[in-house]
Amino acid sequence: MAKVAVMLASGFEEIEALTVVDVLRRAEIECQMVGFDQEVTGSHGITVKVDEVWSGSLDHFDGIVLPGGMPGAANLRDHEGLIQSLKEAHEQGKSLAAICAAPALVLSKIKMNKRYTMTCYPGFEEYLPGAEMQPHGVVVDGNVITGKGPAYAFKFGLAILEQL
């Protein structure tokens, strides 16, 4: 059975993270909220106790989900260890899913090896000059799933579930 990490950094967008966790757990997919601290507070002041504190590796996961929100997506982008783990996960063909600002801020840092079709929160497209941008709410291109923003959180979660 697939095992998925939903990465939580301070300032994450709660609806984008928790909707995905809810969808995957209802489908009996092992889904762990992974944070850099035991408790992480989202962009709207909701504090979540994570299932797992970042160990420096994502090797034990089959898929990684990157919620947006500000400054959450920027905090994920600025964590060098996470970026290195995401590069390794991508090279291994693992599923990478990012929504809102995360496709632009985080996935742009891992230097993916092909031109992906993606979506992101409006106004962040400039961070993905090598991507073929789409106006759709959710875009799936191989092992990369991207979502436009909070309004698409449920559809994004279902796309992740379908890929698994």
Tab-separated table of N, CA and C in Angstrom:
chain	number	residue	atom	x	y	z
A	1	MET	N	0.841	-1.186	0.000
A	1	MET	CA	0.000	0.000	0.000
A	1	MET	C	0.881	1.244	0.000
A	2	ALA	N	0.444	2.270	-0.695
A	2	ALA	CA	1.190	3.518	-0.787
A	2	ALA	C	1.239	4.245	0.551
A	3	LYS	N	2.334	4.957	0.750
A	3	LYS	CA	2.516	5.775	1.956
A	3	LYS	C	2.858	7.186	1.486
A	4	VAL	N	2.091	8.174	1.985
A	4	VAL	CA	2.204	9.546	1.515
A	4	VAL	C	2.559	10.481	2.662
A	5	ALA	N	3.445	11.431	2.377
A	5	ALA	CA	3.797	12.487	3.335
A	5	ALA	C	3.149	13.783	2.876
A	6	VAL	N	2.455	14.451	3.786
A	6	VAL	CA	1.972	15.806	3.545
A	6	VAL	C	2.875	16.705	4.382
A	7	MET	N	3.694	17.492	3.693
A	7	MET	CA	4.695	18.320	4.369
A	7	MET	C	4.065	19.597	4.910
A	8	LEU	N	4.257	19.838	6.206
A	8	LEU	CA	3.701	21.028	6.844
A	8	LEU	C	4.820	21.924	7.357
A	9	ALA	N	4.850	23.142	6.856
A	9	ALA	CA	5.777	24.163	7.347
A	9	ALA	C	4.936	25.303	7.908
A	10	SER	N	5.488	26.029	8.822
A	10	SER	CA	4.789	27.154	9.430
A	10	SER	C	4.192	28.057	8.360
A	11	GLY	N	2.890	28.341	8.487
A	11	GLY	CA	2.208	29.178	7.516
A	11	GLY	C	1.554	28.414	6.381
A	12	PHE	N	1.423	27.081	6.509
A	12	PHE	CA	0.790	26.283	5.458
A	12	PHE	C	-0.691	26.646	5.326
A	13	GLU	N	-1.253	26.407	4.161
A	13	GLU	CA	-2.672	26.636	3.922
A	13	GLU	C	-3.437	25.427	4.444
A	14	GLU	N	-4.201	25.614	5.504
A	14	GLU	CA	-4.862	24.514	6.194
A	14	GLU	C	-5.786	23.700	5.301
A	15	ILE	N	-6.624	24.352	4.506
A	15	ILE	CA	-7.587	23.604	3.697
A	15	ILE	C	-6.886	22.728	2.661
A	16	GLU	N	-5.775	23.198	2.131
A	16	GLU	CA	-5.052	22.420	1.118
A	16	GLU	C	-4.374	21.203	1.728
A	17	ALA	N	-3.867	21.330	2.927
A	17	ALA	CA	-3.190	20.211	3.592
A	17	ALA	C	-4.196	19.221	4.189
A	18	LEU	N	-5.105	19.725	4.982
A	18	LEU	CA	-5.988	18.844	5.740
A	18	LEU	C	-7.037	18.168	4.879
A	19	THR	N	-7.451	18.793	3.791
A	19	THR	CA	-8.383	18.134	2.874
A	19	THR	C	-7.721	16.913	2.248
A	20	VAL	N	-6.471	17.059	1.834
A	20	VAL	CA	-5.752	15.925	1.248
A	20	VAL	C	-5.593	14.807	2.277
A	21	VAL	N	-5.210	15.145	3.497
A	21	VAL	CA	-5.073	14.135	4.551
A	21	VAL	C	-6.401	13.410	4.745
A	22	ASP	N	-7.488	14.148	4.826
A	22	ASP	CA	-8.811	13.560	5.029
A	22	ASP	C	-9.197	12.631	3.875
A	23	VAL	N	-9.025	13.093	2.638
A	23	VAL	CA	-9.383	12.272	1.475
A	23	VAL	C	-8.581	10.968	1.472
A	24	LEU	N	-7.281	11.050	1.685
A	24	LEU	CA	-6.440	9.851	1.623
A	24	LEU	C	-6.734	8.890	2.773
A	25	ARG	N	-6.924	9.412	3.969
A	25	ARG	CA	-7.212	8.530	5.107
A	25	ARG	C	-8.573	7.860	4.970
A	26	ARG	N	-9.548	8.564	4.430
A	26	ARG	CA	-10.865	7.940	4.200
A	26	ARG	C	-10.745	6.776	3.218
A	27	ALA	N	-9.794	6.875	2.305
A	27	ALA	CA	-9.567	5.813	1.321
A	27	ALA	C	-8.592	4.754	1.846
A	28	GLU	N	-8.240	4.879	3.120
A	28	GLU	CA	-7.341	3.944	3.798
A	28	GLU	C	-5.940	3.922	3.202
A	29	ILE	N	-5.504	5.090	2.707
A	29	ILE	CA	-4.116	5.273	2.271
A	29	ILE	C	-3.340	5.754	3.492
A	30	GLU	N	-2.169	5.203	3.727
A	30	GLU	CA	-1.357	5.663	4.850
A	30	GLU	C	-0.826	7.053	4.520
A	31	CYS	N	-1.268	8.024	5.281
A	31	CYS	CA	-0.944	9.423	5.021
A	31	CYS	C	-0.430	10.049	6.314
A	32	GLN	N	0.807	10.516	6.285
A	32	GLN	CA	1.438	11.096	7.468
A	32	GLN	C	1.633	12.598	7.278
A	33	MET	N	1.225	13.359	8.277
A	33	MET	CA	1.548	14.789	8.279
A	33	MET	C	2.957	14.893	8.841
A	34	VAL	N	3.859	15.456	8.043
A	34	VAL	CA	5.269	15.560	8.423
A	34	VAL	C	5.606	17.047	8.536
A	35	GLY	N	6.174	17.422	9.679
A	35	GLY	CA	6.524	18.821	9.900
A	35	GLY	C	7.938	18.962	10.413
A	36	PHE	N	8.426	20.169	10.395
A	36	PHE	CA	9.771	20.441	10.891
A	36	PHE	C	9.781	20.581	12.411
A	37	ASP	N	8.598	20.704	12.991
A	37	ASP	CA	8.411	20.743	14.445
A	37	ASP	C	7.227	19.855	14.792
A	38	GLN	N	7.092	19.476	16.059
A	38	GLN	CA	5.994	18.606	16.502
A	38	GLN	C	4.628	19.257	16.284
A	39	GLU	N	4.563	20.571	16.420
A	39	GLU	CA	3.331	21.306	16.157
A	39	GLU	C	3.629	22.394	15.133
A	40	VAL	N	2.717	22.547	14.174
A	40	VAL	CA	2.898	23.525	13.106
A	40	VAL	C	1.614	24.340	12.997
A	41	THR	N	1.763	25.646	12.919
A	41	THR	CA	0.606	26.537	12.812
A	41	THR	C	0.466	27.019	11.375
A	42	GLY	N	-0.755	26.888	10.858
A	42	GLY	CA	-1.037	27.281	9.492
A	42	GLY	C	-1.234	28.775	9.331
A	43	SER	N	-1.521	29.177	8.110
A	43	SER	CA	-1.636	30.598	7.775
A	43	SER	C	-2.874	31.260	8.378
A	44	HIS	N	-3.819	30.453	8.859
A	44	HIS	CA	-5.030	30.997	9.479
A	44	HIS	C	-5.098	30.686	10.965
A	45	GLY	N	-3.948	30.416	11.561
A	45	GLY	CA	-3.860	30.250	13.006
A	45	GLY	C	-4.283	28.899	13.552
A	46	ILE	N	-4.471	27.906	12.703
A	46	ILE	CA	-4.828	26.563	13.170
A	46	ILE	C	-3.535	25.790	13.400
A	47	THR	N	-3.370	25.275	14.626
A	47	THR	CA	-2.170	24.520	14.978
A	47	THR	C	-2.458	23.031	14.880
A	48	VAL	N	-1.566	22.326	14.217
A	48	VAL	CA	-1.709	20.890	13.985
A	48	VAL	C	-0.526	20.160	14.613
A	49	LYS	N	-0.822	19.064	15.294
A	49	LYS	CA	0.226	18.189	15.814
A	49	LYS	C	0.546	17.190	14.702
A	50	VAL	N	1.800	17.155	14.266
A	50	VAL	CA	2.166	16.293	13.140
A	50	VAL	C	2.285	14.832	13.581
A	51	ASP	N	2.209	13.942	12.609
A	51	ASP	CA	2.384	12.510	12.861
A	51	ASP	C	3.856	12.150	12.961
A	52	GLU	N	4.669	12.905	12.248
A	52	GLU	CA	6.097	12.602	12.165
A	52	GLU	C	6.884	13.904	12.030
A	53	VAL	N	7.941	14.037	12.812
A	53	VAL	CA	8.831	15.175	12.673
A	53	VAL	C	9.874	14.831	11.619
A	54	TRP	N	10.158	15.788	10.758
A	54	TRP	CA	11.117	15.622	9.658
A	54	TRP	C	12.393	14.963	10.162
A	55	SER	N	12.780	13.870	9.511
A	55	SER	CA	13.969	13.115	9.906
A	55	SER	C	15.158	13.400	8.988
A	56	GLY	N	14.926	14.163	7.938
A	56	GLY	CA	15.980	14.434	6.975
A	56	GLY	C	15.860	13.603	5.720
A	57	SER	N	14.816	12.759	5.648
A	57	SER	CA	14.659	11.880	4.496
A	57	SER	C	13.180	11.639	4.214
A	58	LEU	N	12.869	11.454	2.927
A	58	LEU	CA	11.521	11.063	2.507
A	58	LEU	C	11.537	9.688	1.845
A	59	ASP	N	12.619	8.958	2.045
A	59	ASP	CA	12.794	7.661	1.381
A	59	ASP	C	11.682	6.669	1.679
A	60	HIS	N	11.080	6.753	2.859
A	60	HIS	CA	10.065	5.776	3.252
A	60	HIS	C	8.661	6.150	2.769
A	61	PHE	N	8.567	7.163	1.898
A	61	PHE	CA	7.275	7.563	1.332
A	61	PHE	C	7.253	7.323	-0.169
A	62	ASP	N	6.065	6.993	-0.679
A	62	ASP	CA	5.865	6.788	-2.116
A	62	ASP	C	5.422	8.065	-2.812
A	63	GLY	N	4.872	8.984	-2.033
A	63	GLY	CA	4.399	10.246	-2.579
A	63	GLY	C	4.564	11.356	-1.568
A	64	ILE	N	4.736	12.568	-2.072
A	64	ILE	CA	4.919	13.737	-1.218
A	64	ILE	C	3.964	14.816	-1.689
A	65	VAL	N	3.245	15.411	-0.718
A	65	VAL	CA	2.296	16.476	-1.002
A	65	VAL	C	2.819	17.766	-0.385
A	66	LEU	N	2.788	18.834	-1.167
A	66	LEU	CA	3.283	20.141	-0.743
A	66	LEU	C	2.140	21.143	-0.784
A	67	PRO	N	1.562	21.463	0.385
A	67	PRO	CA	0.506	22.468	0.418
A	67	PRO	C	1.081	23.856	0.159
A	68	GLY	N	0.219	24.752	-0.259
A	68	GLY	CA	0.631	26.135	-0.446
A	68	GLY	C	0.421	26.931	0.823
A	69	GLY	N	-0.009	28.150	0.639
A	69	GLY	CA	-0.145	29.067	1.767
A	69	GLY	C	1.133	29.865	1.930
A	70	MET	N	0.969	31.047	2.454
A	70	MET	CA	2.141	31.881	2.684
A	70	MET	C	2.172	32.283	4.144
A	71	PRO	N	3.305	32.127	4.764
A	71	PRO	CA	4.609	31.833	4.174
A	71	PRO	C	4.949	30.345	4.112
A	72	GLY	N	3.964	29.459	4.251
A	72	GLY	CA	4.239	28.024	4.265
A	72	GLY	C	5.015	27.515	3.073
A	73	ALA	N	4.576	27.884	1.858
A	73	ALA	CA	5.272	27.418	0.656
A	73	ALA	C	6.693	27.962	0.609
A	74	ALA	N	6.884	29.209	1.026
A	74	ALA	CA	8.237	29.784	1.058
A	74	ALA	C	9.098	29.068	2.089
A	75	ASN	N	8.512	28.670	3.207
A	75	ASN	CA	9.271	27.935	4.222
A	75	ASN	C	9.675	26.552	3.718
A	76	LEU	N	8.814	25.904	2.928
A	76	LEU	CA	9.199	24.627	2.316
A	76	LEU	C	10.336	24.867	1.319
A	77	ARG	N	10.205	25.880	0.505
A	77	ARG	CA	11.220	26.221	-0.515
A	77	ARG	C	12.586	26.478	0.110
A	78	ASP	N	12.592	27.110	1.261
A	78	ASP	CA	13.852	27.524	1.885
A	78	ASP	C	14.519	26.443	2.723
A	79	HIS	N	13.904	25.268	2.826
A	79	HIS	CA	14.485	24.166	3.600
A	79	HIS	C	15.348	23.315	2.662
A	80	GLU	N	16.662	23.505	2.722
A	80	GLU	CA	17.574	22.843	1.785
A	80	GLU	C	17.497	21.319	1.843
A	81	GLY	N	17.348	20.764	3.036
A	81	GLY	CA	17.245	19.312	3.165
A	81	GLY	C	16.011	18.772	2.476
A	82	LEU	N	14.892	19.475	2.603
A	82	LEU	CA	13.662	19.058	1.930
A	82	LEU	C	13.836	19.130	0.419
A	83	ILE	N	14.418	20.204	-0.078
A	83	ILE	CA	14.615	20.342	-1.525
A	83	ILE	C	15.461	19.185	-2.050
A	84	GLN	N	16.514	18.823	-1.338
A	84	GLN	CA	17.352	17.697	-1.760
A	84	GLN	C	16.554	16.394	-1.769
A	85	SER	N	15.737	16.179	-0.742
A	85	SER	CA	14.904	14.968	-0.688
A	85	SER	C	13.878	14.948	-1.813
A	86	LEU	N	13.325	16.105	-2.153
A	86	LEU	CA	12.366	16.169	-3.256
A	86	LEU	C	13.045	15.866	-4.595
A	87	LYS	N	14.263	16.356	-4.775
A	87	LYS	CA	15.023	16.029	-5.993
A	87	LYS	C	15.200	14.518	-6.106
A	88	GLU	N	15.594	13.879	-5.014
A	88	GLU	CA	15.797	12.430	-5.015
A	88	GLU	C	14.489	11.698	-5.279
A	89	ALA	N	13.406	12.147	-4.660
A	89	ALA	CA	12.107	11.509	-4.870
A	89	ALA	C	11.686	11.630	-6.333
A	90	HIS	N	11.899	12.787	-6.923
A	90	HIS	CA	11.547	12.990	-8.329
A	90	HIS	C	12.373	12.076	-9.232
A	91	GLU	N	13.676	11.986	-8.963
A	91	GLU	CA	14.549	11.118	-9.758
A	91	GLU	C	14.134	9.654	-9.651
A	92	GLN	N	13.545	9.267	-8.527
A	92	GLN	CA	13.091	7.895	-8.313
A	92	GLN	C	11.697	7.656	-8.872
A	93	GLY	N	11.078	8.698	-9.438
A	93	GLY	CA	9.757	8.560	-10.040
A	93	GLY	C	8.613	8.563	-9.044
A	94	LYS	N	8.861	9.027	-7.836
A	94	LYS	CA	7.798	9.085	-6.832
A	94	LYS	C	6.812	10.191	-7.189
A	95	SER	N	5.613	10.063	-6.685
A	95	SER	CA	4.573	11.047	-6.926
A	95	SER	C	4.864	12.334	-6.145
A	96	LEU	N	4.808	13.467	-6.844
A	96	LEU	CA	4.959	14.778	-6.220
A	96	LEU	C	3.696	15.569	-6.523
A	97	ALA	N	3.074	16.084	-5.472
A	97	ALA	CA	1.855	16.865	-5.634
A	97	ALA	C	2.031	18.194	-4.914
A	98	ALA	N	1.731	19.284	-5.601
A	98	ALA	CA	1.890	20.614	-5.026
A	98	ALA	C	0.716	21.482	-5.450
A	99	ILE	N	0.263	22.325	-4.535
A	99	ILE	CA	-0.912	23.157	-4.798
A	99	ILE	C	-0.644	24.605	-4.405
A	100	CYS	N	-1.326	25.508	-5.085
A	100	CYS	CA	-1.305	26.938	-4.776
A	100	CYS	C	0.057	27.549	-5.120
A	101	ALA	N	0.763	28.082	-4.157
A	101	ALA	CA	2.085	28.662	-4.406
A	101	ALA	C	3.181	27.604	-4.449
A	102	ALA	N	2.921	26.405	-3.935
A	102	ALA	CA	3.959	25.372	-3.840
A	102	ALA	C	4.502	24.895	-5.189
A	103	PRO	N	3.681	24.735	-6.245
A	103	PRO	CA	4.302	24.337	-7.519
A	103	PRO	C	5.356	25.354	-7.961
A	104	ALA	N	5.010	26.629	-7.840
A	104	ALA	CA	5.911	27.693	-8.292
A	104	ALA	C	7.122	27.856	-7.387
A	105	LEU	N	6.897	27.880	-6.089
A	105	LEU	CA	8.001	28.156	-5.171
A	105	LEU	C	8.853	26.934	-4.856
A	106	VAL	N	8.219	25.770	-4.729
A	106	VAL	CA	8.969	24.580	-4.298
A	106	VAL	C	9.400	23.721	-5.484
A	107	LEU	N	8.462	23.334	-6.339
A	107	LEU	CA	8.838	22.459	-7.458
A	107	LEU	C	9.823	23.140	-8.397
A	108	SER	N	9.759	24.450	-8.502
A	108	SER	CA	10.716	25.158	-9.361
A	108	SER	C	12.152	24.996	-8.870
A	109	LYS	N	12.329	24.695	-7.597
A	109	LYS	CA	13.673	24.554	-7.013
A	109	LYS	C	14.305	23.185	-7.273
A	110	ILE	N	13.517	22.197	-7.686
A	110	ILE	CA	14.101	20.857	-7.804
A	110	ILE	C	14.612	20.544	-9.210
A	111	LYS	N	14.496	21.482	-10.115
A	111	LYS	CA	15.071	21.330	-11.464
A	111	LYS	C	14.644	20.014	-12.117
A	112	MET	N	13.344	19.885	-12.338
A	112	MET	CA	12.819	18.662	-12.943
A	112	MET	C	13.345	18.513	-14.367
A	113	ASN	N	13.479	17.273	-14.799
A	113	ASN	CA	14.191	16.958	-16.029
A	113	ASN	C	13.346	16.990	-17.300
A	114	LYS	N	12.141	17.453	-17.233
A	114	LYS	CA	11.322	17.583	-18.446
A	114	LYS	C	10.404	18.786	-18.294
A	115	ARG	N	9.814	19.196	-19.383
A	115	ARG	CA	8.864	20.317	-19.366
A	115	ARG	C	7.498	19.770	-18.942
A	116	TYR	N	7.077	20.112	-17.751
A	116	TYR	CA	5.805	19.625	-17.227
A	116	TYR	C	4.671	20.594	-17.525
A	117	THR	N	3.471	20.042	-17.677
A	117	THR	CA	2.255	20.824	-17.745
A	117	THR	C	1.788	20.998	-16.310
A	118	MET	N	1.537	22.249	-15.890
A	118	MET	CA	1.222	22.538	-14.494
A	118	MET	C	0.195	23.651	-14.358
A	119	THR	N	-0.257	23.821	-13.131
A	119	THR	CA	-1.050	24.970	-12.738
A	119	THR	C	-0.529	25.432	-11.382
A	120	CYS	N	-0.875	26.646	-11.001
A	120	CYS	CA	-0.502	27.173	-9.692
A	120	CYS	C	-1.404	28.367	-9.385
A	121	TYR	N	-1.227	28.920	-8.209
A	121	TYR	CA	-2.020	30.076	-7.821
A	121	TYR	C	-1.731	31.235	-8.784
A	122	PRO	N	-2.781	31.919	-9.262
A	122	PRO	CA	-2.576	33.023	-10.203
A	122	PRO	C	-1.590	34.068	-9.667
A	123	GLY	N	-0.660	34.436	-10.522
A	123	GLY	CA	0.359	35.413	-10.159
A	123	GLY	C	1.706	34.786	-9.847
A	124	PHE	N	1.738	33.453	-9.673
A	124	PHE	CA	2.989	32.757	-9.369
A	124	PHE	C	3.588	32.065	-10.599
A	125	GLU	N	2.940	32.175	-11.737
A	125	GLU	CA	3.392	31.488	-12.954
A	125	GLU	C	4.822	31.865	-13.344
A	126	GLU	N	5.236	33.075	-13.043
A	126	GLU	CA	6.570	33.541	-13.430
A	126	GLU	C	7.684	32.693	-12.823
A	127	TYR	N	7.411	31.990	-11.751
A	127	TYR	CA	8.418	31.145	-11.110
A	127	TYR	C	8.603	29.813	-11.844
A	128	LEU	N	7.746	29.537	-12.803
A	128	LEU	CA	7.798	28.278	-13.560
A	128	LEU	C	7.963	28.551	-15.054
A	129	PRO	N	9.051	29.227	-15.452
A	129	PRO	CA	9.202	29.585	-16.864
A	129	PRO	C	9.357	28.371	-17.777
A	130	GLY	N	9.779	27.233	-17.256
A	130	GLY	CA	9.964	26.052	-18.079
A	130	GLY	C	8.736	25.175	-18.166
A	131	ALA	N	7.670	25.533	-17.459
A	131	ALA	CA	6.458	24.709	-17.453
A	131	ALA	C	5.456	25.209	-18.480
A	132	GLU	N	4.643	24.299	-18.949
A	132	GLU	CA	3.520	24.672	-19.800
A	132	GLU	C	2.344	24.914	-18.864
A	133	MET	N	2.019	26.167	-18.613
A	133	MET	CA	1.003	26.525	-17.631
A	133	MET	C	-0.405	26.360	-18.195
A	134	GLN	N	-1.296	25.838	-17.363
A	134	GLN	CA	-2.689	25.624	-17.721
A	134	GLN	C	-3.585	26.363	-16.731
A	135	PRO	N	-4.752	26.811	-17.173
A	135	PRO	CA	-5.660	27.524	-16.273
A	135	PRO	C	-6.549	26.605	-15.431
A	136	HIS	N	-6.385	25.308	-15.566
A	136	HIS	CA	-7.255	24.337	-14.901
A	136	HIS	C	-7.022	24.309	-13.391
A	137	GLY	N	-8.011	23.814	-12.653
A	137	GLY	CA	-7.911	23.720	-11.205
A	137	GLY	C	-6.915	22.685	-10.741
A	138	VAL	N	-6.831	21.570	-11.456
A	138	VAL	CA	-5.885	20.489	-11.142
A	138	VAL	C	-5.313	19.975	-12.457
A	139	VAL	N	-4.000	19.768	-12.471
A	139	VAL	CA	-3.327	19.256	-13.668
A	139	VAL	C	-2.457	18.074	-13.254
A	140	VAL	N	-2.601	16.966	-13.972
A	140	VAL	CA	-1.783	15.774	-13.741
A	140	VAL	C	-0.906	15.570	-14.964
A	141	ASP	N	0.398	15.476	-14.738
A	141	ASP	CA	1.350	15.212	-15.821
A	141	ASP	C	2.324	14.165	-15.301
A	142	GLY	N	2.065	12.925	-15.663
A	142	GLY	CA	2.911	11.833	-15.170
A	142	GLY	C	2.809	11.720	-13.657
A	143	ASN	N	3.955	11.772	-13.000
A	143	ASN	CA	3.974	11.618	-11.540
A	143	ASN	C	3.886	12.964	-10.813
A	144	VAL	N	3.591	14.040	-11.541
A	144	VAL	CA	3.485	15.376	-10.936
A	144	VAL	C	2.034	15.862	-11.030
A	145	ILE	N	1.480	16.212	-9.862
A	145	ILE	CA	0.117	16.725	-9.771
A	145	ILE	C	0.200	18.134	-9.208
A	146	THR	N	-0.459	19.078	-9.877
A	146	THR	CA	-0.471	20.443	-9.364
A	146	THR	C	-1.908	20.944	-9.258
A	147	GLY	N	-2.118	21.807	-8.276
A	147	GLY	CA	-3.433	22.391	-8.044
A	147	GLY	C	-3.333	23.904	-7.981
A	148	LYS	N	-4.423	24.567	-8.344
A	148	LYS	CA	-4.438	26.021	-8.464
A	148	LYS	C	-4.535	26.730	-7.114
A	149	GLY	N	-5.316	26.194	-6.169
A	149	GLY	CA	-5.465	26.888	-4.897
A	149	GLY	C	-6.523	26.249	-4.023
A	150	PRO	N	-6.882	26.903	-2.925
A	150	PRO	CA	-7.766	26.328	-1.917
A	150	PRO	C	-9.106	25.825	-2.455
A	151	ALA	N	-9.672	26.508	-3.429
A	151	ALA	CA	-10.966	26.102	-3.970
A	151	ALA	C	-10.905	24.729	-4.637
A	152	TYR	N	-9.718	24.275	-4.971
A	152	TYR	CA	-9.538	22.996	-5.666
A	152	TYR	C	-8.948	21.911	-4.767
A	153	ALA	N	-8.907	22.134	-3.468
A	153	ALA	CA	-8.260	21.205	-2.542
A	153	ALA	C	-8.870	19.799	-2.616
A	154	PHE	N	-10.188	19.701	-2.674
A	154	PHE	CA	-10.826	18.386	-2.710
A	154	PHE	C	-10.518	17.671	-4.028
A	155	LYS	N	-10.641	18.376	-5.139
A	155	LYS	CA	-10.324	17.790	-6.451
A	155	LYS	C	-8.855	17.376	-6.519
A	156	PHE	N	-7.975	18.190	-5.925
A	156	PHE	CA	-6.551	17.897	-5.840
A	156	PHE	C	-6.340	16.594	-5.053
A	157	GLY	N	-7.000	16.467	-3.914
A	157	GLY	CA	-6.901	15.254	-3.102
A	157	GLY	C	-7.377	14.023	-3.863
A	158	LEU	N	-8.465	14.170	-4.606
A	158	LEU	CA	-8.968	13.041	-5.402
A	158	LEU	C	-8.005	12.665	-6.521
A	159	ALA	N	-7.338	13.641	-7.121
A	159	ALA	CA	-6.354	13.347	-8.167
A	159	ALA	C	-5.177	12.567	-7.587
A	160	ILE	N	-4.757	12.929	-6.391
A	160	ILE	CA	-3.676	12.194	-5.720
A	160	ILE	C	-4.124	10.763	-5.454
A	161	LEU	N	-5.331	10.619	-4.938
A	161	LEU	CA	-5.884	9.284	-4.655
A	161	LEU	C	-5.953	8.453	-5.919
A	162	GLU	N	-6.428	9.041	-6.999
A	162	GLU	CA	-6.535	8.315	-8.264
A	162	GLU	C	-5.168	7.843	-8.742
A	163	GLN	N	-4.141	8.677	-8.584
A	163	GLN	CA	-2.808	8.280	-9.025
A	163	GLN	C	-2.260	7.114	-8.197
A	164	LEU	N	-2.608	7.106	-6.913
A	164	LEU	CA	-2.120	6.033	-6.038
A	164	LEU	C	-2.830	4.726	-6.348
